[in-house]
PDB file of C-alpha atoms in Angstrom:
ATOM      1  CA  UNK I 245     -10.743  -8.967 -21.919  1.00  0.00           C
ATOM      2  CA  UNK I 246     -10.520  -5.333 -23.531  1.00  0.00           C
ATOM      3  CA  UNK I 247      -7.204  -4.665 -25.025  1.00  0.00           C
ATOM      4  CA  UNK I 248      -4.637  -1.427 -23.041  1.00  0.00           C
ATOM      5  CA  UNK I 249      -7.282  -2.630 -19.984  1.00  0.00           C
ATOM      6  CA  UNK I 250      -5.783  -4.259 -17.093  1.00  0.00           C
ATOM      7  CA  UNK I 251      -7.673  -7.155 -15.397  1.00  0.00           C
ATOM      8  CA  UNK I 252      -6.144  -8.950 -12.138  1.00  0.00           C
ATOM      9  CA  UNK I 253      -7.562 -12.230 -11.196  1.00  0.00           C
ATOM     10  CA  UNK I 254      -7.731 -12.902  -7.885  1.00  0.00           C
ATOM     11  CA  UNK I 255      -8.346 -15.389  -5.478  1.00  0.00           C
ATOM     12  CA  UNK I 256      -7.656 -15.703  -1.648  1.00  0.00           C
ATOM     13  CA  UNK I 257      -8.335 -18.880   1.315  1.00  0.00           C
ATOM     14  CA  UNK I 258      -9.833 -18.054   4.370  1.00  0.00           C
ATOM     15  CA  UNK I 259      -9.826 -18.771   7.828  1.00  0.00           C
ATOM     16  CA  UNK I 260     -12.767 -20.942   9.029  1.00  0.00           C
ATOM     17  CA  UNK I 261     -14.258 -21.983  12.431  1.00  0.00           C
ATOM     18  CA  UNK I 262     -14.286 -25.985  13.254  1.00  0.00           C
ATOM     19  CA  UNK I 263     -17.909 -27.391  12.196  1.00  0.00           C
ATOM     20  CA  UNK I 264     -20.951 -26.563  14.174  1.00  0.00           C
ATOM     21  CA  UNK I 265     -19.237 -24.674  16.692  1.00  0.00           C
ATOM     22  CA  UNK I 266     -19.703 -20.996  17.233  1.00  0.00           C
ATOM     23  CA  UNK I 267     -16.318 -18.631  17.452  1.00  0.00           C
ATOM     24  CA  UNK I 268     -16.564 -15.568  19.667  1.00  0.00           C
ATOM     25  CA  UNK I 269     -16.063 -12.580  17.484  1.00  0.00           C
ATOM     26  CA  UNK I 270     -14.674 -15.024  14.438  1.00  0.00           C
ATOM     27  CA  UNK I 271     -14.506 -13.541  10.924  1.00  0.00           C
ATOM     28  CA  UNK I 272     -13.064 -15.436   7.827  1.00  0.00           C
ATOM     29  CA  UNK I 273      -9.254 -13.574   7.377  1.00  0.00           C
ATOM     30  CA  UNK I 274      -7.374 -14.413   4.358  1.00  0.00           C
ATOM     31  CA  UNK I 275      -4.314 -16.644   4.993  1.00  0.00           C
ATOM     32  CA  UNK I 276      -3.722 -17.337   0.815  1.00  0.00           C
ATOM     33  CA  UNK I 277      -3.422 -14.609  -1.818  1.00  0.00           C
ATOM     34  CA  UNK I 278      -2.697 -15.848  -5.312  1.00  0.00           C
ATOM     35  CA  UNK I 279      -2.837 -12.632  -7.981  1.00  0.00           C
ATOM     36  CA  UNK I 280      -2.738 -12.774 -12.071  1.00  0.00           C
ATOM     37  CA  UNK I 281      -1.758  -9.216 -13.601  1.00  0.00           C
ATOM     38  CA  UNK I 282      -3.348  -9.185 -17.543  1.00  0.00           C
ATOM     39  CA  UNK I 283      -2.699  -6.755 -20.030  1.00  0.00           C
ATOM     40  CA  UNK I 284      -3.656  -7.048 -23.519  1.00  0.00           C
ATOM     41  CA  UNK I 285      -4.370 -10.754 -22.729  1.00  0.00           C
ATOM     42  CA  UNK I 286      -0.343 -11.248 -21.685  1.00  0.00           C
ATOM     43  CA  UNK I 287       0.445 -12.159 -17.881  1.00  0.00           C
ATOM     44  CA  UNK I 288       2.504  -9.126 -16.555  1.00  0.00           C
ATOM     45  CA  UNK I 289       2.731 -10.971 -13.199  1.00  0.00           C
ATOM     46  CA  UNK I 290       2.162 -13.362 -10.535  1.00  0.00           C
ATOM     47  CA  UNK I 291       1.468 -13.300  -6.735  1.00  0.00           C
ATOM     48  CA  UNK I 292       1.580 -15.961  -4.890  1.00  0.00           C
ATOM     49  CA  UNK I 293       1.806 -15.920  -0.733  1.00  0.00           C
ATOM     50  CA  UNK I 294       0.356 -17.321   2.944  1.00  0.00           C
ATOM     51  CA  UNK I 295      -1.099 -14.364   5.374  1.00  0.00           C
ATOM     52  CA  UNK I 296      -0.256 -14.392   9.208  1.00  0.00           C
ATOM     53  CA  UNK I 297      -3.971 -14.394  10.127  1.00  0.00           C
ATOM     54  CA  UNK I 298      -4.063 -11.571  12.480  1.00  0.00           C
ATOM     55  CA  UNK I 299      -7.846 -12.124  15.555  1.00  0.00           C
ATOM     56  CA  UNK I 300      -7.124 -15.480  15.175  1.00  0.00           C
ATOM     57  CA  UNK I 301      -4.236 -16.623  14.382  1.00  0.00           C
ATOM     58  CA  UNK I 302      -4.261 -20.368  15.020  1.00  0.00           C
ATOM     59  CA  UNK I 303      -5.831 -22.366  12.421  1.00  0.00           C
ATOM     60  CA  UNK I 304      -8.689 -24.605  13.312  1.00  0.00           C
ATOM     61  CA  UNK I 305      -8.490 -28.551  12.460  1.00  0.00           C
ATOM     62  CA  UNK I 306     -11.063 -28.016   9.669  1.00  0.00           C
ATOM     63  CA  UNK I 307      -9.386 -25.211   7.648  1.00  0.00           C
ATOM     64  CA  UNK I 308      -5.915 -26.962   7.635  1.00  0.00           C
ATOM     65  CA  UNK I 309      -7.979 -30.460   6.271  1.00  0.00           C
ATOM     66  CA  UNK I 310      -9.977 -28.934   3.826  1.00  0.00           C
ATOM     67  CA  UNK I 311      -7.052 -26.607   2.618  1.00  0.00           C
ATOM     68  CA  UNK I 312      -4.247 -28.593   3.045  1.00  0.00           C
ATOM     69  CA  UNK I 313      -2.851 -26.136   4.357  1.00  0.00           C
ATOM     70  CA  UNK I 314      -0.524 -26.190   7.691  1.00  0.00           C
ATOM     71  CA  UNK I 315      -0.007 -23.931  10.731  1.00  0.00           C
ATOM     72  CA  UNK I 316       3.893 -23.218   9.487  1.00  0.00           C
ATOM     73  CA  UNK I 317       3.061 -21.505   6.241  1.00  0.00           C
ATOM     74  CA  UNK I 318       0.289 -19.310   7.524  1.00  0.00           C
ATOM     75  CA  UNK I 319       3.220 -18.555  10.697  1.00  0.00           C
ATOM     76  CA  UNK I 320       5.706 -17.674   8.432  1.00  0.00           C
ATOM     77  CA  UNK I 321       3.014 -15.554   5.703  1.00  0.00           C
ATOM     78  CA  UNK I 322       3.509 -12.183   4.865  1.00  0.00           C
ATOM     79  CA  UNK I 323       1.386  -9.896   7.825  1.00  0.00           C
ATOM     80  CA  UNK I 324      -1.693  -8.217   6.731  1.00  0.00           C
ATOM     81  CA  UNK I 325      -0.613  -4.985   6.146  1.00  0.00           C
ATOM     82  CA  UNK I 326       1.984  -6.510   3.509  1.00  0.00           C
ATOM     83  CA  UNK I 327      -0.714  -8.168   1.116  1.00  0.00           C
ATOM     84  CA  UNK I 328      -3.229  -5.221   1.500  1.00  0.00           C
ATOM     85  CA  UNK I 329       0.744  -3.146   0.135  1.00  0.00           C
ATOM     86  CA  UNK I 330       0.880  -5.425  -2.738  1.00  0.00           C
ATOM     87  CA  UNK I 331      -2.384  -5.755  -4.247  1.00  0.00           C
ATOM     88  CA  UNK I 332      -2.316  -1.596  -3.854  1.00  0.00           C
ATOM     89  CA  UNK I 333       0.802  -1.523  -6.150  1.00  0.00           C
ATOM     90  CA  UNK I 334      -0.714  -4.492  -8.476  1.00  0.00           C
ATOM     91  CA  UNK I 335      -3.041  -2.532  -9.910  1.00  0.00           C
ATOM     92  CA  UNK I 336      -1.608   0.039 -13.022  1.00  0.00           C
ATOM     93  CA  UNK I 337      -2.210   3.710 -12.508  1.00  0.00           C
ATOM     94  CA  UNK I 338      -2.229   4.415 -15.598  1.00  0.00           C
ATOM     95  CA  UNK I 339      -4.484   1.854 -17.051  1.00  0.00           C
ATOM     96  CA  UNK I 340      -7.840   1.037 -16.437  1.00  0.00           C
ATOM     97  CA  UNK I 341      -8.031  -1.823 -14.072  1.00  0.00           C
ATOM     98  CA  UNK I 342     -10.664  -4.896 -13.315  1.00  0.00           C
ATOM     99  CA  UNK I 343     -10.546  -6.650 -10.747  1.00  0.00           C
ATOM    100  CA  UNK I 344     -11.522 -10.512 -11.327  1.00  0.00           C
ATOM    101  CA  UNK I 345     -12.855 -13.121  -8.708  1.00  0.00           C
ATOM    102  CA  UNK I 346     -15.282 -16.413  -8.967  1.00  0.00           C
ATOM    103  CA  UNK I 347     -17.988 -14.869  -7.137  1.00  0.00           C
ATOM    104  CA  UNK I 348     -17.910 -11.918  -4.499  1.00  0.00           C
ATOM    105  CA  UNK I 349     -16.736 -13.680  -0.982  1.00  0.00           C
ATOM    106  CA  UNK I 350     -13.376 -12.526  -1.977  1.00  0.00           C
ATOM    107  CA  UNK I 351     -13.570  -9.129  -1.645  1.00  0.00           C
ATOM    108  CA  UNK I 352     -16.661  -8.989   0.913  1.00  0.00           C
ATOM    109  CA  UNK I 353     -14.230 -10.851   2.512  1.00  0.00           C
ATOM    110  CA  UNK I 354     -10.362  -8.562   1.866  1.00  0.00           C
ATOM    111  CA  UNK I 355     -12.776  -5.373   2.783  1.00  0.00           C
ATOM    112  CA  UNK I 356     -14.135  -6.426   5.913  1.00  0.00           C
ATOM    113  CA  UNK I 357     -10.192  -7.423   6.992  1.00  0.00           C
ATOM    114  CA  UNK I 358      -9.423  -4.106   6.045  1.00  0.00           C
ATOM    115  CA  UNK I 359     -11.857  -2.497   8.609  1.00  0.00           C
ATOM    116  CA  UNK I 360     -10.861  -5.212  10.926  1.00  0.00           C
ATOM    117  CA  UNK I 361      -7.076  -3.987  10.638  1.00  0.00           C
ATOM    118  CA  UNK I 362      -8.103  -0.157   9.856  1.00  0.00           C
ATOM    119  CA  UNK I 363      -6.374   0.157   7.174  1.00  0.00           C
ATOM    120  CA  UNK I 364      -7.389   1.571   3.395  1.00  0.00           C
ATOM    121  CA  UNK I 365      -9.109  -0.356   0.929  1.00  0.00           C
ATOM    122  CA  UNK I 366      -6.629  -1.414  -1.451  1.00  0.00           C
ATOM    123  CA  UNK I 367      -8.035  -1.326  -4.829  1.00  0.00           C
ATOM    124  CA  UNK I 368     -10.431   1.727  -7.156  1.00  0.00           C
ATOM    125  CA  UNK I 369     -10.761  -0.056 -10.203  1.00  0.00           C
ATOM    126  CA  UNK I 370     -14.132  -2.022 -11.393  1.00  0.00           C
ATOM    127  CA  UNK I 371     -14.975  -5.538  -9.884  1.00  0.00           C
ATOM    128  CA  UNK I 372     -16.061  -8.127 -12.180  1.00  0.00           C
ATOM    129  CA  UNK I 373     -17.514 -11.633 -10.468  1.00  0.00           C
ATOM    130  CA  UNK I 374     -17.168 -13.829 -13.282  1.00  0.00           C
ATOM    131  CA  UNK I 375     -19.163 -16.436 -12.059  1.00  0.00           C
ATOM    132  CA  UNK I 376     -22.850 -14.053 -12.570  1.00  0.00           C
ATOM    133  CA  UNK I 377     -20.996 -13.497 -16.111  1.00  0.00           C
ATOM    134  CA  UNK I 378     -20.946 -17.294 -16.884  1.00  0.00           C
ATOM    135  CA  UNK I 379     -24.359 -17.669 -14.864  1.00  0.00           C
ATOM    136  CA  UNK I 380     -25.981 -14.778 -17.896  1.00  0.00           C
ATOM    137  CA  UNK I 381     -24.400 -15.973 -20.601  1.00  0.00           C
ATOM    138  CA  UNK I 382     -25.172 -19.505 -20.416  1.00  0.00           C
ATOM    139  CA  UNK I 383     -28.869 -18.643 -18.613  1.00  0.00           C
ATOM    140  CA  UNK I 384     -28.058 -20.552 -15.551  1.00  0.00           C
ATOM    141  CA  UNK I 385     -30.155 -21.049 -13.042  1.00  0.00           C
ATOM    142  CA  UNK I 386     -27.727 -20.843 -10.173  1.00  0.00           C
ATOM    143  CA  UNK I 387     -23.984 -19.893  -9.866  1.00  0.00           C
ATOM    144  CA  UNK I 388     -21.677 -22.778 -11.171  1.00  0.00           C
ATOM    145  CA  UNK I 389     -18.838 -23.568  -8.971  1.00  0.00           C
ATOM    146  CA  UNK I 390     -15.704 -22.629 -10.832  1.00  0.00           C
ATOM    147  CA  UNK I 391     -14.288 -26.934 -11.233  1.00  0.00           C
ATOM    148  CA  UNK I 392     -17.379 -27.350 -12.137  1.00  0.00           C
ATOM    149  CA  UNK I 393     -17.541 -23.626 -14.691  1.00  0.00           C
ATOM    150  CA  UNK I 394     -13.921 -25.357 -15.908  1.00  0.00           C
ATOM    151  CA  UNK I 395     -15.103 -28.952 -16.476  1.00  0.00           C
ATOM    152  CA  UNK I 396     -18.097 -28.116 -17.847  1.00  0.00           C
ATOM    153  CA  UNK I 397     -16.104 -26.326 -21.271  1.00  0.00           C
ATOM    154  CA  UNK I 398     -14.391 -29.886 -21.343  1.00  0.00           C
ATOM    155  CA  UNK I 399     -11.028 -28.380 -19.512  1.00  0.00           C
ATOM    156  CA  UNK I 400      -9.445 -29.380 -16.138  1.00  0.00           C
ATOM    157  CA  UNK I 401      -8.315 -26.762 -13.478  1.00  0.00           C
ATOM    158  CA  UNK I 402      -4.996 -25.667 -13.420  1.00  0.00           C
ATOM    159  CA  UNK I 403      -3.351 -27.159  -9.917  1.00  0.00           C
ATOM    160  CA  UNK I 404      -4.980 -28.235  -7.141  1.00  0.00           C
ATOM    161  CA  UNK I 405      -8.330 -26.840  -5.915  1.00  0.00           C
ATOM    162  CA  UNK I 406      -8.086 -23.968  -2.818  1.00  0.00           C
ATOM    163  CA  UNK I 407      -4.680 -23.627  -4.118  1.00  0.00           C
ATOM    164  CA  UNK I 408      -5.354 -19.691  -4.364  1.00  0.00           C
ATOM    165  CA  UNK I 409      -2.981 -19.315  -7.159  1.00  0.00           C
ATOM    166  CA  UNK I 410      -4.506 -21.656  -9.187  1.00  0.00           C
ATOM    167  CA  UNK I 411      -7.862 -21.006  -8.847  1.00  0.00           C
ATOM    168  CA  UNK I 412      -6.430 -17.582  -9.879  1.00  0.00           C
ATOM    169  CA  UNK I 413      -5.375 -19.104 -13.171  1.00  0.00           C
ATOM    170  CA  UNK I 414      -8.376 -21.113 -13.280  1.00  0.00           C
ATOM    171  CA  UNK I 415     -10.058 -17.908 -13.076  1.00  0.00           C
ATOM    172  CA  UNK I 416      -8.304 -16.225 -15.961  1.00  0.00           C
ATOM    173  CA  UNK I 417      -8.271 -19.485 -18.065  1.00  0.00           C
ATOM    174  CA  UNK I 418     -12.834 -19.304 -18.200  1.00  0.00           C
ATOM    175  CA  UNK I 419     -12.410 -15.879 -18.563  1.00  0.00           C
ATOM    176  CA  UNK I 420     -10.744 -16.137 -22.008  1.00  0.00           C
ATOM    177  CA  UNK I 421     -12.684 -19.326 -22.843  1.00  0.00           C
ATOM    178  CA  UNK I 422     -15.936 -17.846 -21.989  1.00  0.00           C
ATOM    179  CA  UNK I 423     -14.860 -14.888 -24.030  1.00  0.00           C
ATOM    180  CA  UNK I 424     -13.698 -16.631 -27.052  1.00  0.00           C
ATOM    181  CA  UNK I 425     -17.719 -18.129 -26.738  1.00  0.00           C
ATOM    182  CA  UNK I 426     -19.229 -14.205 -26.585  1.00  0.00           C
ATOM    183  CA  UNK I 427     -16.850 -12.569 -29.898  1.00  0.00           C
ATOM    184  CA  UNK I 428     -18.304 -16.351 -31.451  1.00  0.00           C
ATOM    185  CA  UNK I 429     -21.809 -15.094 -30.762  1.00  0.00           C
ATOM    186  CA  UNK I 430     -21.379 -11.258 -31.626  1.00  0.00           C
ATOM    187  CA  UNK I 431     -20.461 -12.354 -35.073  1.00  0.00           C
ATOM    188  CA  UNK I 432     -22.449 -15.692 -35.359  1.00  0.00           C
ATOM    189  CA  UNK I 433     -24.941 -14.946 -38.335  1.00  0.00           C
ATOM    190  CA  UNK I 434     -28.102 -16.547 -38.185  1.00  0.00           C
ATOM    191  CA  UNK I 435     -28.376 -19.831 -41.177  1.00  0.00           C
ATOM    192  CA  UNK I 436     -31.262 -18.369 -43.602  1.00  0.00           C
ATOM    193  CA  UNK I 437     -33.456 -20.958 -45.813  1.00  0.00           C
ATOM    194  CA  UNK I 438     -31.734 -20.149 -48.696  1.00  0.00           C
ATOM    195  CA  UNK I 439     -28.343 -21.489 -47.106  1.00  0.00           C
ATOM    196  CA  UNK I 440     -29.479 -24.716 -46.062  1.00  0.00           C
ATOM    197  CA  UNK I 441     -31.292 -25.705 -49.753  1.00  0.00           C
ATOM    198  CA  UNK I 442     -29.776 -25.214 -53.166  1.00  0.00           C
ATOM    199  CA  UNK I 443     -32.382 -23.203 -54.255  1.00  0.00           C
ATOM    200  CA  UNK I 444     -31.052 -23.168 -58.037  1.00  0.00           C
ATOM    201  CA  UNK I 445     -31.689 -27.632 -58.015  1.00  0.00           C
ATOM    202  CA  UNK I 446     -35.756 -26.619 -56.934  1.00  0.00           C
ATOM    203  CA  UNK I 447     -36.335 -24.274 -59.520  1.00  0.00           C
ATOM    204  CA  UNK I 448     -34.763 -27.155 -61.936  1.00  0.00           C
ATOM    205  CA  UNK I 449     -37.087 -29.496 -60.450  1.00  0.00           C
ATOM    206  CA  UNK I 450     -40.111 -27.716 -60.728  1.00  0.00           C
ATOM    207  CA  UNK I 451     -39.704 -25.280 -63.307  1.00  0.00           C
TER     208      UNK I 451
END
């Protein structure tokens, strides 16, 4: 992460249809947001909230069981319009901003939800899919899940998987780990044969 630039680590949780059931006109809607704003490697603020779905307000049993989110929580959540306003307000106007997610689905769903509700997309900054950065850095053939990636570092994810703020914090932690590895690789000088062998001792032996 570069100094004097803002990084927004974001995770959304979405609605799901019942398994193997086709719901007419269904599309995933954001029902929980987790956001962490970072500047100069310091957390500036966080956002954690449930969001009321607009098109399909009743959660499927599959969604409630998989995410552990109750109907009451989303019923008491903020409106989608308020979510977009808070996302827009989170982006600093006087700094270069980077919106960081694990995978590209979060921004795809946000765009789709904005279009469906006729609301302008809130972000103007650069988008970073950290899962692709991770894949390129480690040379993996396939994209790795968020919590699998953090365990590969010998670490544990923050809190509970599929809780938006916990996943956003886990994404932030992985970003720091990858950054440290990149810095190490940039500063690393390969060992030479001279480093491995005490050449003076060899010369004395054969002189």
